[in-house]
């Protein structure tokens, strides 16, 4: 067998050590990148959580205001109905009559020509 010259073996070993060193450096860089990405994703998650909490709080505040306003208006209508029972009866009766008339108009306009109610 032919012997490989010592300079070639040394050259191969030095290349191998250089490649191993580069691989080690790349692993360190990848670890740094992973750490940076994990920190950034935690920051983004925290920001998203804060935005969602703010939106929920704002929606809750608006819903509370709307409910309070509805209670106030319902109380006002109720007081008016108690003060004017005759007018309230007339308004409710007229609303019912209008509803019945709309129902008949829809039934006539639907094009269904059956004679029975069934």
PDB file of N, CA and C in Angstrom, residues 17-106:
ATOM      1  N   UNK A  17     -10.988  19.968  11.424  1.00  0.00           N
ATOM      2  CA  UNK A  17     -11.098  20.797  12.625  1.00  0.00           C
ATOM      3  C   UNK A  17     -11.755  22.139  12.291  1.00  0.00           C
ATOM      4  N   UNK A  18     -11.409  22.689  11.138  1.00  0.00           N
ATOM      5  CA  UNK A  18     -12.003  23.958  10.715  1.00  0.00           C
ATOM      6  C   UNK A  18     -13.503  23.804  10.495  1.00  0.00           C
ATOM      7  N   UNK A  19     -13.904  22.728   9.846  1.00  0.00           N
ATOM      8  CA  UNK A  19     -15.318  22.473   9.591  1.00  0.00           C
ATOM      9  C   UNK A  19     -16.053  22.261  10.915  1.00  0.00           C
ATOM     10  N   UNK A  20     -15.443  21.507  11.825  1.00  0.00           N
ATOM     11  CA  UNK A  20     -16.068  21.261  13.128  1.00  0.00           C
ATOM     12  C   UNK A  20     -16.218  22.575  13.899  1.00  0.00           C
ATOM     13  N   UNK A  21     -15.226  23.436  13.804  1.00  0.00           N
ATOM     14  CA  UNK A  21     -15.288  24.729  14.470  1.00  0.00           C
ATOM     15  C   UNK A  21     -16.416  25.572  13.878  1.00  0.00           C
ATOM     16  N   UNK A  22     -16.539  25.578  12.552  1.00  0.00           N
ATOM     17  CA  UNK A  22     -17.607  26.327  11.899  1.00  0.00           C
ATOM     18  C   UNK A  22     -18.984  25.782  12.293  1.00  0.00           C
ATOM     19  N   UNK A  23     -19.098  24.466  12.369  1.00  0.00           N
ATOM     20  CA  UNK A  23     -20.362  23.836  12.773  1.00  0.00           C
ATOM     21  C   UNK A  23     -20.707  24.254  14.199  1.00  0.00           C
ATOM     22  N   UNK A  24     -19.710  24.254  15.062  1.00  0.00           N
ATOM     23  CA  UNK A  24     -19.926  24.667  16.449  1.00  0.00           C
ATOM     24  C   UNK A  24     -20.387  26.121  16.522  1.00  0.00           C
ATOM     25  N   UNK A  25     -19.772  26.990  15.739  1.00  0.00           N
ATOM     26  CA  UNK A  25     -20.161  28.392  15.708  1.00  0.00           C
ATOM     27  C   UNK A  25     -21.589  28.560  15.160  1.00  0.00           C
ATOM     28  N   UNK A  26     -21.914  27.774  14.141  1.00  0.00           N
ATOM     29  CA  UNK A  26     -23.264  27.825  13.582  1.00  0.00           C
ATOM     30  C   UNK A  26     -24.303  27.382  14.614  1.00  0.00           C
ATOM     31  N   UNK A  27     -23.972  26.350  15.380  1.00  0.00           N
ATOM     32  CA  UNK A  27     -24.895  25.886  16.428  1.00  0.00           C
ATOM     33  C   UNK A  27     -25.116  26.978  17.472  1.00  0.00           C
ATOM     34  N   UNK A  28     -24.037  27.674  17.820  1.00  0.00           N
ATOM     35  CA  UNK A  28     -24.160  28.766  18.793  1.00  0.00           C
ATOM     36  C   UNK A  28     -25.055  29.879  18.226  1.00  0.00           C
ATOM     37  N   UNK A  29     -24.852  30.207  16.945  1.00  0.00           N
ATOM     38  CA  UNK A  29     -25.665  31.238  16.317  1.00  0.00           C
ATOM     39  C   UNK A  29     -27.140  30.821  16.251  1.00  0.00           C
ATOM     40  N   UNK A  30     -27.375  29.564  15.925  1.00  0.00           N
ATOM     41  CA  UNK A  30     -28.751  29.060  15.871  1.00  0.00           C
ATOM     42  C   UNK A  30     -29.384  29.129  17.253  1.00  0.00           C
ATOM     43  N   UNK A  31     -28.633  28.795  18.285  1.00  0.00           N
ATOM     44  CA  UNK A  31     -29.152  28.885  19.655  1.00  0.00           C
ATOM     45  C   UNK A  31     -29.502  30.332  19.996  1.00  0.00           C
ATOM     46  N   UNK A  32     -28.650  31.284  19.588  1.00  0.00           N
ATOM     47  CA  UNK A  32     -28.933  32.707  19.838  1.00  0.00           C
ATOM     48  C   UNK A  32     -30.204  33.139  19.100  1.00  0.00           C
ATOM     49  N   UNK A  33     -30.329  32.708  17.850  1.00  0.00           N
ATOM     50  CA  UNK A  33     -31.507  33.059  17.055  1.00  0.00           C
ATOM     51  C   UNK A  33     -32.767  32.469  17.690  1.00  0.00           C
ATOM     52  N   UNK A  34     -32.690  31.207  18.111  1.00  0.00           N
ATOM     53  CA  UNK A  34     -33.846  30.578  18.760  1.00  0.00           C
ATOM     54  C   UNK A  34     -34.245  31.328  20.024  1.00  0.00           C
ATOM     55  N   UNK A  35     -33.256  31.739  20.816  1.00  0.00           N
ATOM     56  CA  UNK A  35     -33.543  32.479  22.040  1.00  0.00           C
ATOM     57  C   UNK A  35     -34.194  33.819  21.705  1.00  0.00           C
ATOM     58  N   UNK A  36     -33.650  34.493  20.700  1.00  0.00           N
ATOM     59  CA  UNK A  36     -34.203  35.782  20.288  1.00  0.00           C
ATOM     60  C   UNK A  36     -35.642  35.625  19.786  1.00  0.00           C
ATOM     61  N   UNK A  37     -35.888  34.589  18.990  1.00  0.00           N
ATOM     62  CA  UNK A  37     -37.237  34.342  18.481  1.00  0.00           C
ATOM     63  C   UNK A  37     -38.203  34.035  19.620  1.00  0.00           C
ATOM     64  N   UNK A  38     -37.763  33.265  20.585  1.00  0.00           N
ATOM     65  CA  UNK A  38     -38.644  32.922  21.695  1.00  0.00           C
ATOM     66  C   UNK A  38     -38.962  34.156  22.530  1.00  0.00           C
ATOM     67  N   UNK A  39     -37.971  35.025  22.740  1.00  0.00           N
ATOM     68  CA  UNK A  39     -38.220  36.268  23.483  1.00  0.00           C
ATOM     69  C   UNK A  39     -39.193  37.158  22.719  1.00  0.00           C
ATOM     70  N   UNK A  40     -38.990  37.258  21.417  1.00  0.00           N
ATOM     71  CA  UNK A  40     -39.854  38.113  20.598  1.00  0.00           C
ATOM     72  C   UNK A  40     -41.279  37.572  20.556  1.00  0.00           C
ATOM     73  N   UNK A  41     -41.421  36.263  20.445  1.00  0.00           N
ATOM     74  CA  UNK A  41     -42.767  35.689  20.413  1.00  0.00           C
ATOM     75  C   UNK A  41     -43.456  35.886  21.754  1.00  0.00           C
ATOM     76  N   UNK A  42     -42.706  35.827  22.851  1.00  0.00           N
ATOM     77  CA  UNK A  42     -43.304  36.087  24.163  1.00  0.00           C
ATOM     78  C   UNK A  42     -43.765  37.542  24.255  1.00  0.00           C
ATOM     79  N   UNK A  43     -42.967  38.463  23.706  1.00  0.00           N
ATOM     80  CA  UNK A  43     -43.353  39.878  23.700  1.00  0.00           C
ATOM     81  C   UNK A  43     -44.620  40.079  22.875  1.00  0.00           C
ATOM     82  N   UNK A  44     -44.662  39.455  21.694  1.00  0.00           N
ATOM     83  CA  UNK A  44     -45.830  39.597  20.825  1.00  0.00           C
ATOM     84  C   UNK A  44     -47.076  39.011  21.486  1.00  0.00           C
ATOM     85  N   UNK A  45     -46.921  37.878  22.146  1.00  0.00           N
ATOM     86  CA  UNK A  45     -48.061  37.257  22.826  1.00  0.00           C
ATOM     87  C   UNK A  45     -48.559  38.171  23.943  1.00  0.00           C
ATOM     88  N   UNK A  46     -47.632  38.776  24.659  1.00  0.00           N
ATOM     89  CA  UNK A  46     -48.010  39.691  25.736  1.00  0.00           C
ATOM     90  C   UNK A  46     -48.738  40.912  25.178  1.00  0.00           C
ATOM     91  N   UNK A  47     -48.226  41.458  24.078  1.00  0.00           N
ATOM     92  CA  UNK A  47     -48.879  42.607  23.446  1.00  0.00           C
ATOM     93  C   UNK A  47     -50.280  42.236  22.961  1.00  0.00           C
ATOM     94  N   UNK A  48     -50.407  41.066  22.349  1.00  0.00           N
ATOM     95  CA  UNK A  48     -51.716  40.623  21.855  1.00  0.00           C
ATOM     96  C   UNK A  48     -52.688  40.440  23.018  1.00  0.00           C
ATOM     97  N   UNK A  49     -52.198  39.889  24.119  1.00  0.00           N
ATOM     98  CA  UNK A  49     -53.035  39.703  25.297  1.00  0.00           C
ATOM     99  C   UNK A  49     -53.507  41.060  25.837  1.00  0.00           C
ATOM    100  N   UNK A  50     -52.591  42.036  25.865  1.00  0.00           N
ATOM    101  CA  UNK A  50     -52.948  43.374  26.340  1.00  0.00           C
ATOM    102  C   UNK A  50     -54.005  44.018  25.443  1.00  0.00           C
ATOM    103  N   UNK A  51     -53.823  43.889  24.127  1.00  0.00           N
ATOM    104  CA  UNK A  51     -54.793  44.459  23.184  1.00  0.00           C
ATOM    105  C   UNK A  51     -56.157  43.792  23.353  1.00  0.00           C
ATOM    106  N   UNK A  52     -56.161  42.474  23.501  1.00  0.00           N
ATOM    107  CA  UNK A  52     -57.425  41.752  23.679  1.00  0.00           C
ATOM    108  C   UNK A  52     -58.103  42.171  24.986  1.00  0.00           C
ATOM    109  N   UNK A  53     -57.320  42.301  26.054  1.00  0.00           N
ATOM    110  CA  UNK A  53     -57.902  42.727  27.335  1.00  0.00           C
ATOM    111  C   UNK A  53     -58.491  44.127  27.234  1.00  0.00           C
ATOM    112  N   UNK A  54     -57.785  45.021  26.537  1.00  0.00           N
ATOM    113  CA  UNK A  54     -58.300  46.376  26.354  1.00  0.00           C
ATOM    114  C   UNK A  54     -59.609  46.365  25.564  1.00  0.00           C
ATOM    115  N   UNK A  55     -59.653  45.544  24.509  1.00  0.00           N
ATOM    116  CA  UNK A  55     -60.868  45.455  23.690  1.00  0.00           C
ATOM    117  C   UNK A  55     -62.028  44.897  24.506  1.00  0.00           C
ATOM    118  N   UNK A  56     -61.758  43.890  25.319  1.00  0.00           N
ATOM    119  CA  UNK A  56     -62.809  43.300  26.150  1.00  0.00           C
ATOM    120  C   UNK A  56     -63.313  44.318  27.165  1.00  0.00           C
ATOM    121  N   UNK A  57     -62.391  45.047  27.766  1.00  0.00           N
ATOM    122  CA  UNK A  57     -62.780  46.055  28.752  1.00  0.00           C
ATOM    123  C   UNK A  57     -63.635  47.150  28.103  1.00  0.00           C
ATOM    124  N   UNK A  58     -63.234  47.591  26.913  1.00  0.00           N
ATOM    125  CA  UNK A  58     -63.991  48.623  26.195  1.00  0.00           C
ATOM    126  C   UNK A  58     -65.386  48.109  25.833  1.00  0.00           C
ATOM    127  N   UNK A  59     -65.460  46.869  25.343  1.00  0.00           N
ATOM    128  CA  UNK A  59     -66.762  46.295  24.980  1.00  0.00           C
ATOM    129  C   UNK A  59     -67.648  46.150  26.217  1.00  0.00           C
ATOM    130  N   UNK A  60     -67.057  45.756  27.317  1.00  0.00           N
ATOM    131  CA  UNK A  60     -67.820  45.613  28.557  1.00  0.00           C
ATOM    132  C   UNK A  60     -68.364  46.962  29.018  1.00  0.00           C
ATOM    133  N   UNK A  61     -67.532  47.989  28.919  1.00  0.00           N
ATOM    134  CA  UNK A  61     -67.962  49.328  29.310  1.00  0.00           C
ATOM    135  C   UNK A  61     -69.111  49.804  28.430  1.00  0.00           C
ATOM    136  N   UNK A  62     -68.980  49.589  27.125  1.00  0.00           N
ATOM    137  CA  UNK A  62     -70.042  50.012  26.197  1.00  0.00           C
ATOM    138  C   UNK A  62     -71.336  49.239  26.450  1.00  0.00           C
ATOM    139  N   UNK A  63     -71.210  47.938  26.686  1.00  0.00           N
ATOM    140  CA  UNK A  63     -72.400  47.122  26.942  1.00  0.00           C
ATOM    141  C   UNK A  63     -73.085  47.574  28.228  1.00  0.00           C
ATOM    142  N   UNK A  64     -72.306  47.917  29.230  1.00  0.00           N
ATOM    143  CA  UNK A  64     -72.869  48.395  30.492  1.00  0.00           C
ATOM    144  C   UNK A  64     -73.610  49.719  30.289  1.00  0.00           C
ATOM    145  N   UNK A  65     -73.007  50.614  29.521  1.00  0.00           N
ATOM    146  CA  UNK A  65     -73.673  51.895  29.239  1.00  0.00           C
ATOM    147  C   UNK A  65     -74.968  51.680  28.463  1.00  0.00           C
ATOM    148  N   UNK A  66     -74.920  50.790  27.471  1.00  0.00           N
ATOM    149  CA  UNK A  66     -76.120  50.522  26.666  1.00  0.00           C
ATOM    150  C   UNK A  66     -77.224  49.912  27.534  1.00  0.00           C
ATOM    151  N   UNK A  67     -76.861  48.997  28.410  1.00  0.00           N
ATOM    152  CA  UNK A  67     -77.859  48.384  29.289  1.00  0.00           C
ATOM    153  C   UNK A  67     -78.467  49.424  30.213  1.00  0.00           C
ATOM    154  N   UNK A  68     -77.650  50.312  30.746  1.00  0.00           N
ATOM    155  CA  UNK A  68     -78.161  51.367  31.615  1.00  0.00           C
ATOM    156  C   UNK A  68     -79.112  52.288  30.849  1.00  0.00           C
ATOM    157  N   UNK A  69     -78.753  52.621  29.625  1.00  0.00           N
ATOM    158  CA  UNK A  69     -79.610  53.487  28.814  1.00  0.00           C
ATOM    159  C   UNK A  69     -80.940  52.782  28.503  1.00  0.00           C
ATOM    160  N   UNK A  70     -80.876  51.483  28.190  1.00  0.00           N
ATOM    161  CA  UNK A  70     -82.118  50.736  27.924  1.00  0.00           C
ATOM    162  C   UNK A  70     -83.000  50.695  29.161  1.00  0.00           C
ATOM    163  N   UNK A  71     -82.398  50.494  30.337  1.00  0.00           N
ATOM    164  CA  UNK A  71     -83.189  50.487  31.573  1.00  0.00           C
ATOM    165  C   UNK A  71     -83.875  51.834  31.787  1.00  0.00           C
ATOM    166  N   UNK A  72     -83.125  52.900  31.545  1.00  0.00           N
ATOM    167  CA  UNK A  72     -83.680  54.244  31.712  1.00  0.00           C
ATOM    168  C   UNK A  72     -84.849  54.473  30.757  1.00  0.00           C
ATOM    169  N   UNK A  73     -84.674  54.088  29.501  1.00  0.00           N
ATOM    170  CA  UNK A  73     -85.744  54.284  28.514  1.00  0.00           C
ATOM    171  C   UNK A  73     -86.948  53.397  28.823  1.00  0.00           C
ATOM    172  N   UNK A  74     -86.703  52.160  29.258  1.00  0.00           N
ATOM    173  CA  UNK A  74     -87.810  51.265  29.597  1.00  0.00           C
ATOM    174  C   UNK A  74     -88.589  51.818  30.784  1.00  0.00           C
ATOM    175  N   UNK A  75     -87.886  52.373  31.754  1.00  0.00           N
ATOM    176  CA  UNK A  75     -88.549  52.961  32.908  1.00  0.00           C
ATOM    177  C   UNK A  75     -89.389  54.167  32.472  1.00  0.00           C
ATOM    178  N   UNK A  76     -88.858  54.964  31.568  1.00  0.00           N
ATOM    179  CA  UNK A  76     -89.591  56.124  31.069  1.00  0.00           C
ATOM    180  C   UNK A  76     -90.862  55.694  30.337  1.00  0.00           C
ATOM    181  N   UNK A  77     -90.756  54.682  29.500  1.00  0.00           N
ATOM    182  CA  UNK A  77     -91.928  54.183  28.765  1.00  0.00           C
ATOM    183  C   UNK A  77     -92.940  53.614  29.743  1.00  0.00           C
ATOM    184  N   UNK A  78     -92.453  52.891  30.736  1.00  0.00           N
ATOM    185  CA  UNK A  78     -93.345  52.295  31.726  1.00  0.00           C
ATOM    186  C   UNK A  78     -94.098  53.372  32.507  1.00  0.00           C
ATOM    187  N   UNK A  79     -93.400  54.424  32.903  1.00  0.00           N
ATOM    188  CA  UNK A  79     -94.048  55.518  33.629  1.00  0.00           C
ATOM    189  C   UNK A  79     -95.098  56.208  32.754  1.00  0.00           C
ATOM    190  N   UNK A  80     -94.762  56.424  31.495  1.00  0.00           N
ATOM    191  CA  UNK A  80     -95.708  57.055  30.571  1.00  0.00           C
ATOM    192  C   UNK A  80     -96.939  56.176  30.392  1.00  0.00           C
ATOM    193  N   UNK A  81     -96.745  54.870  30.286  1.00  0.00           N
ATOM    194  CA  UNK A  81     -97.872  53.951  30.118  1.00  0.00           C
ATOM    195  C   UNK A  81     -98.754  53.957  31.360  1.00  0.00           C
ATOM    196  N   UNK A  82     -98.160  54.040  32.549  1.00  0.00           N
ATOM    197  CA  UNK A  82     -98.948  54.083  33.781  1.00  0.00           C
ATOM    198  C   UNK A  82     -99.734  55.388  33.896  1.00  0.00           C
ATOM    199  N   UNK A  83     -99.131  56.477  33.440  1.00  0.00           N
ATOM    200  CA  UNK A  83     -99.787  57.777  33.530  1.00  0.00           C
ATOM    201  C   UNK A  83    -100.925  57.919  32.512  1.00  0.00           C
ATOM    202  N   UNK A  84    -100.814  57.242  31.375  1.00  0.00           N
ATOM    203  CA  UNK A  84    -101.817  57.363  30.301  1.00  0.00           C
ATOM    204  C   UNK A  84    -102.281  55.984  29.852  1.00  0.00           C
ATOM    205  N   UNK A  85    -103.071  55.291  30.665  1.00  0.00           N
ATOM    206  CA  UNK A  85    -103.470  53.919  30.287  1.00  0.00           C
ATOM    207  C   UNK A  85    -104.348  53.874  29.032  1.00  0.00           C
ATOM    208  N   UNK A  86    -105.180  54.859  28.837  1.00  0.00           N
ATOM    209  CA  UNK A  86    -106.057  54.848  27.657  1.00  0.00           C
ATOM    210  C   UNK A  86    -105.235  55.012  26.385  1.00  0.00           C
ATOM    211  N   UNK A  87    -104.311  55.941  26.409  1.00  0.00           N
ATOM    212  CA  UNK A  87    -103.457  56.155  25.237  1.00  0.00           C
ATOM    213  C   UNK A  87    -102.607  54.921  24.960  1.00  0.00           C
ATOM    214  N   UNK A  88    -102.138  54.284  26.029  1.00  0.00           N
ATOM    215  CA  UNK A  88    -101.324  53.070  25.862  1.00  0.00           C
ATOM    216  C   UNK A  88    -102.143  51.969  25.209  1.00  0.00           C
ATOM    217  N   UNK A  89    -103.370  51.801  25.651  1.00  0.00           N
ATOM    218  CA  UNK A  89    -104.249  50.788  25.052  1.00  0.00           C
ATOM    219  C   UNK A  89    -104.496  51.054  23.581  1.00  0.00           C
ATOM    220  N   UNK A  90    -104.717  52.314  23.249  1.00  0.00           N
ATOM    221  CA  UNK A  90    -104.953  52.676  21.844  1.00  0.00           C
ATOM    222  C   UNK A  90    -103.711  52.385  20.999  1.00  0.00           C
ATOM    223  N   UNK A  91    -102.545  52.752  21.510  1.00  0.00           N
ATOM    224  CA  UNK A  91    -101.306  52.519  20.758  1.00  0.00           C
ATOM    225  C   UNK A  91    -101.071  51.029  20.548  1.00  0.00           C
ATOM    226  N   UNK A  92    -101.258  50.230  21.602  1.00  0.00           N
ATOM    227  CA  UNK A  92    -101.057  48.778  21.479  1.00  0.00           C
ATOM    228  C   UNK A  92    -102.079  48.198  20.502  1.00  0.00           C
ATOM    229  N   UNK A  93    -103.317  48.647  20.583  1.00  0.00           N
ATOM    230  CA  UNK A  93    -104.354  48.159  19.662  1.00  0.00           C
ATOM    231  C   UNK A  93    -104.031  48.504  18.219  1.00  0.00           C
ATOM    232  N   UNK A  94    -103.610  49.747  17.985  1.00  0.00           N
ATOM    233  CA  UNK A  94    -103.251  50.155  16.621  1.00  0.00           C
ATOM    234  C   UNK A  94    -102.060  49.353  16.099  1.00  0.00           C
ATOM    235  N   UNK A  95    -101.090  49.109  16.971  1.00  0.00           N
ATOM    236  CA  UNK A  95     -99.917  48.321  16.547  1.00  0.00           C
ATOM    237  C   UNK A  95    -100.353  46.909  16.159  1.00  0.00           C
ATOM    238  N   UNK A  96    -101.284  46.338  16.920  1.00  0.00           N
ATOM    239  CA  UNK A  96    -101.798  45.004  16.584  1.00  0.00           C
ATOM    240  C   UNK A  96    -102.543  45.011  15.271  1.00  0.00           C
ATOM    241  N   UNK A  97    -103.376  46.029  15.078  1.00  0.00           N
ATOM    242  CA  UNK A  97    -104.142  46.154  13.839  1.00  0.00           C
ATOM    243  C   UNK A  97    -103.214  46.293  12.630  1.00  0.00           C
ATOM    244  N   UNK A  98    -102.183  47.115  12.770  1.00  0.00           N
ATOM    245  CA  UNK A  98    -101.214  47.279  11.683  1.00  0.00           C
ATOM    246  C   UNK A  98    -100.522  45.955  11.395  1.00  0.00           C
ATOM    247  N   UNK A  99    -100.180  45.214  12.437  1.00  0.00           N
ATOM    248  CA  UNK A  99     -99.540  43.904  12.248  1.00  0.00           C
ATOM    249  C   UNK A  99    -100.424  42.938  11.493  1.00  0.00           C
ATOM    250  N   UNK A 100    -101.722  42.920  11.841  1.00  0.00           N
ATOM    251  CA  UNK A 100    -102.670  42.036  11.146  1.00  0.00           C
ATOM    252  C   UNK A 100    -102.793  42.453   9.681  1.00  0.00           C
ATOM    253  N   UNK A 101    -102.866  43.739   9.424  1.00  0.00           N
ATOM    254  CA  UNK A 101    -102.984  44.230   8.044  1.00  0.00           C
ATOM    255  C   UNK A 101    -101.733  43.866   7.235  1.00  0.00           C
ATOM    256  N   UNK A 102    -100.574  43.998   7.839  1.00  0.00           N
ATOM    257  CA  UNK A 102     -99.333  43.613   7.148  1.00  0.00           C
ATOM    258  C   UNK A 102     -99.343  42.124   6.854  1.00  0.00           C
ATOM    259  N   UNK A 103     -99.822  41.332   7.809  1.00  0.00           N
ATOM    260  CA  UNK A 103     -99.917  39.879   7.593  1.00  0.00           C
ATOM    261  C   UNK A 103    -100.815  39.533   6.424  1.00  0.00           C
ATOM    262  N   UNK A 104    -101.982  40.188   6.354  1.00  0.00           N
ATOM    263  CA  UNK A 104    -102.884  39.945   5.228  1.00  0.00           C
ATOM    264  C   UNK A 104    -102.251  40.366   3.907  1.00  0.00           C
ATOM    265  N   UNK A 105    -101.567  41.500   3.906  1.00  0.00           N
ATOM    266  CA  UNK A 105    -100.935  41.985   2.677  1.00  0.00           C
ATOM    267  C   UNK A 105     -99.857  41.008   2.207  1.00  0.00           C
ATOM    268  N   UNK A 106     -99.112  40.479   3.136  1.00  0.00           N
ATOM    269  CA  UNK A 106     -98.073  39.499   2.770  1.00  0.00           C
ATOM    270  C   UNK A 106     -98.704  38.230   2.237  1.00  0.00           C
TER     271      UNK A 106
END
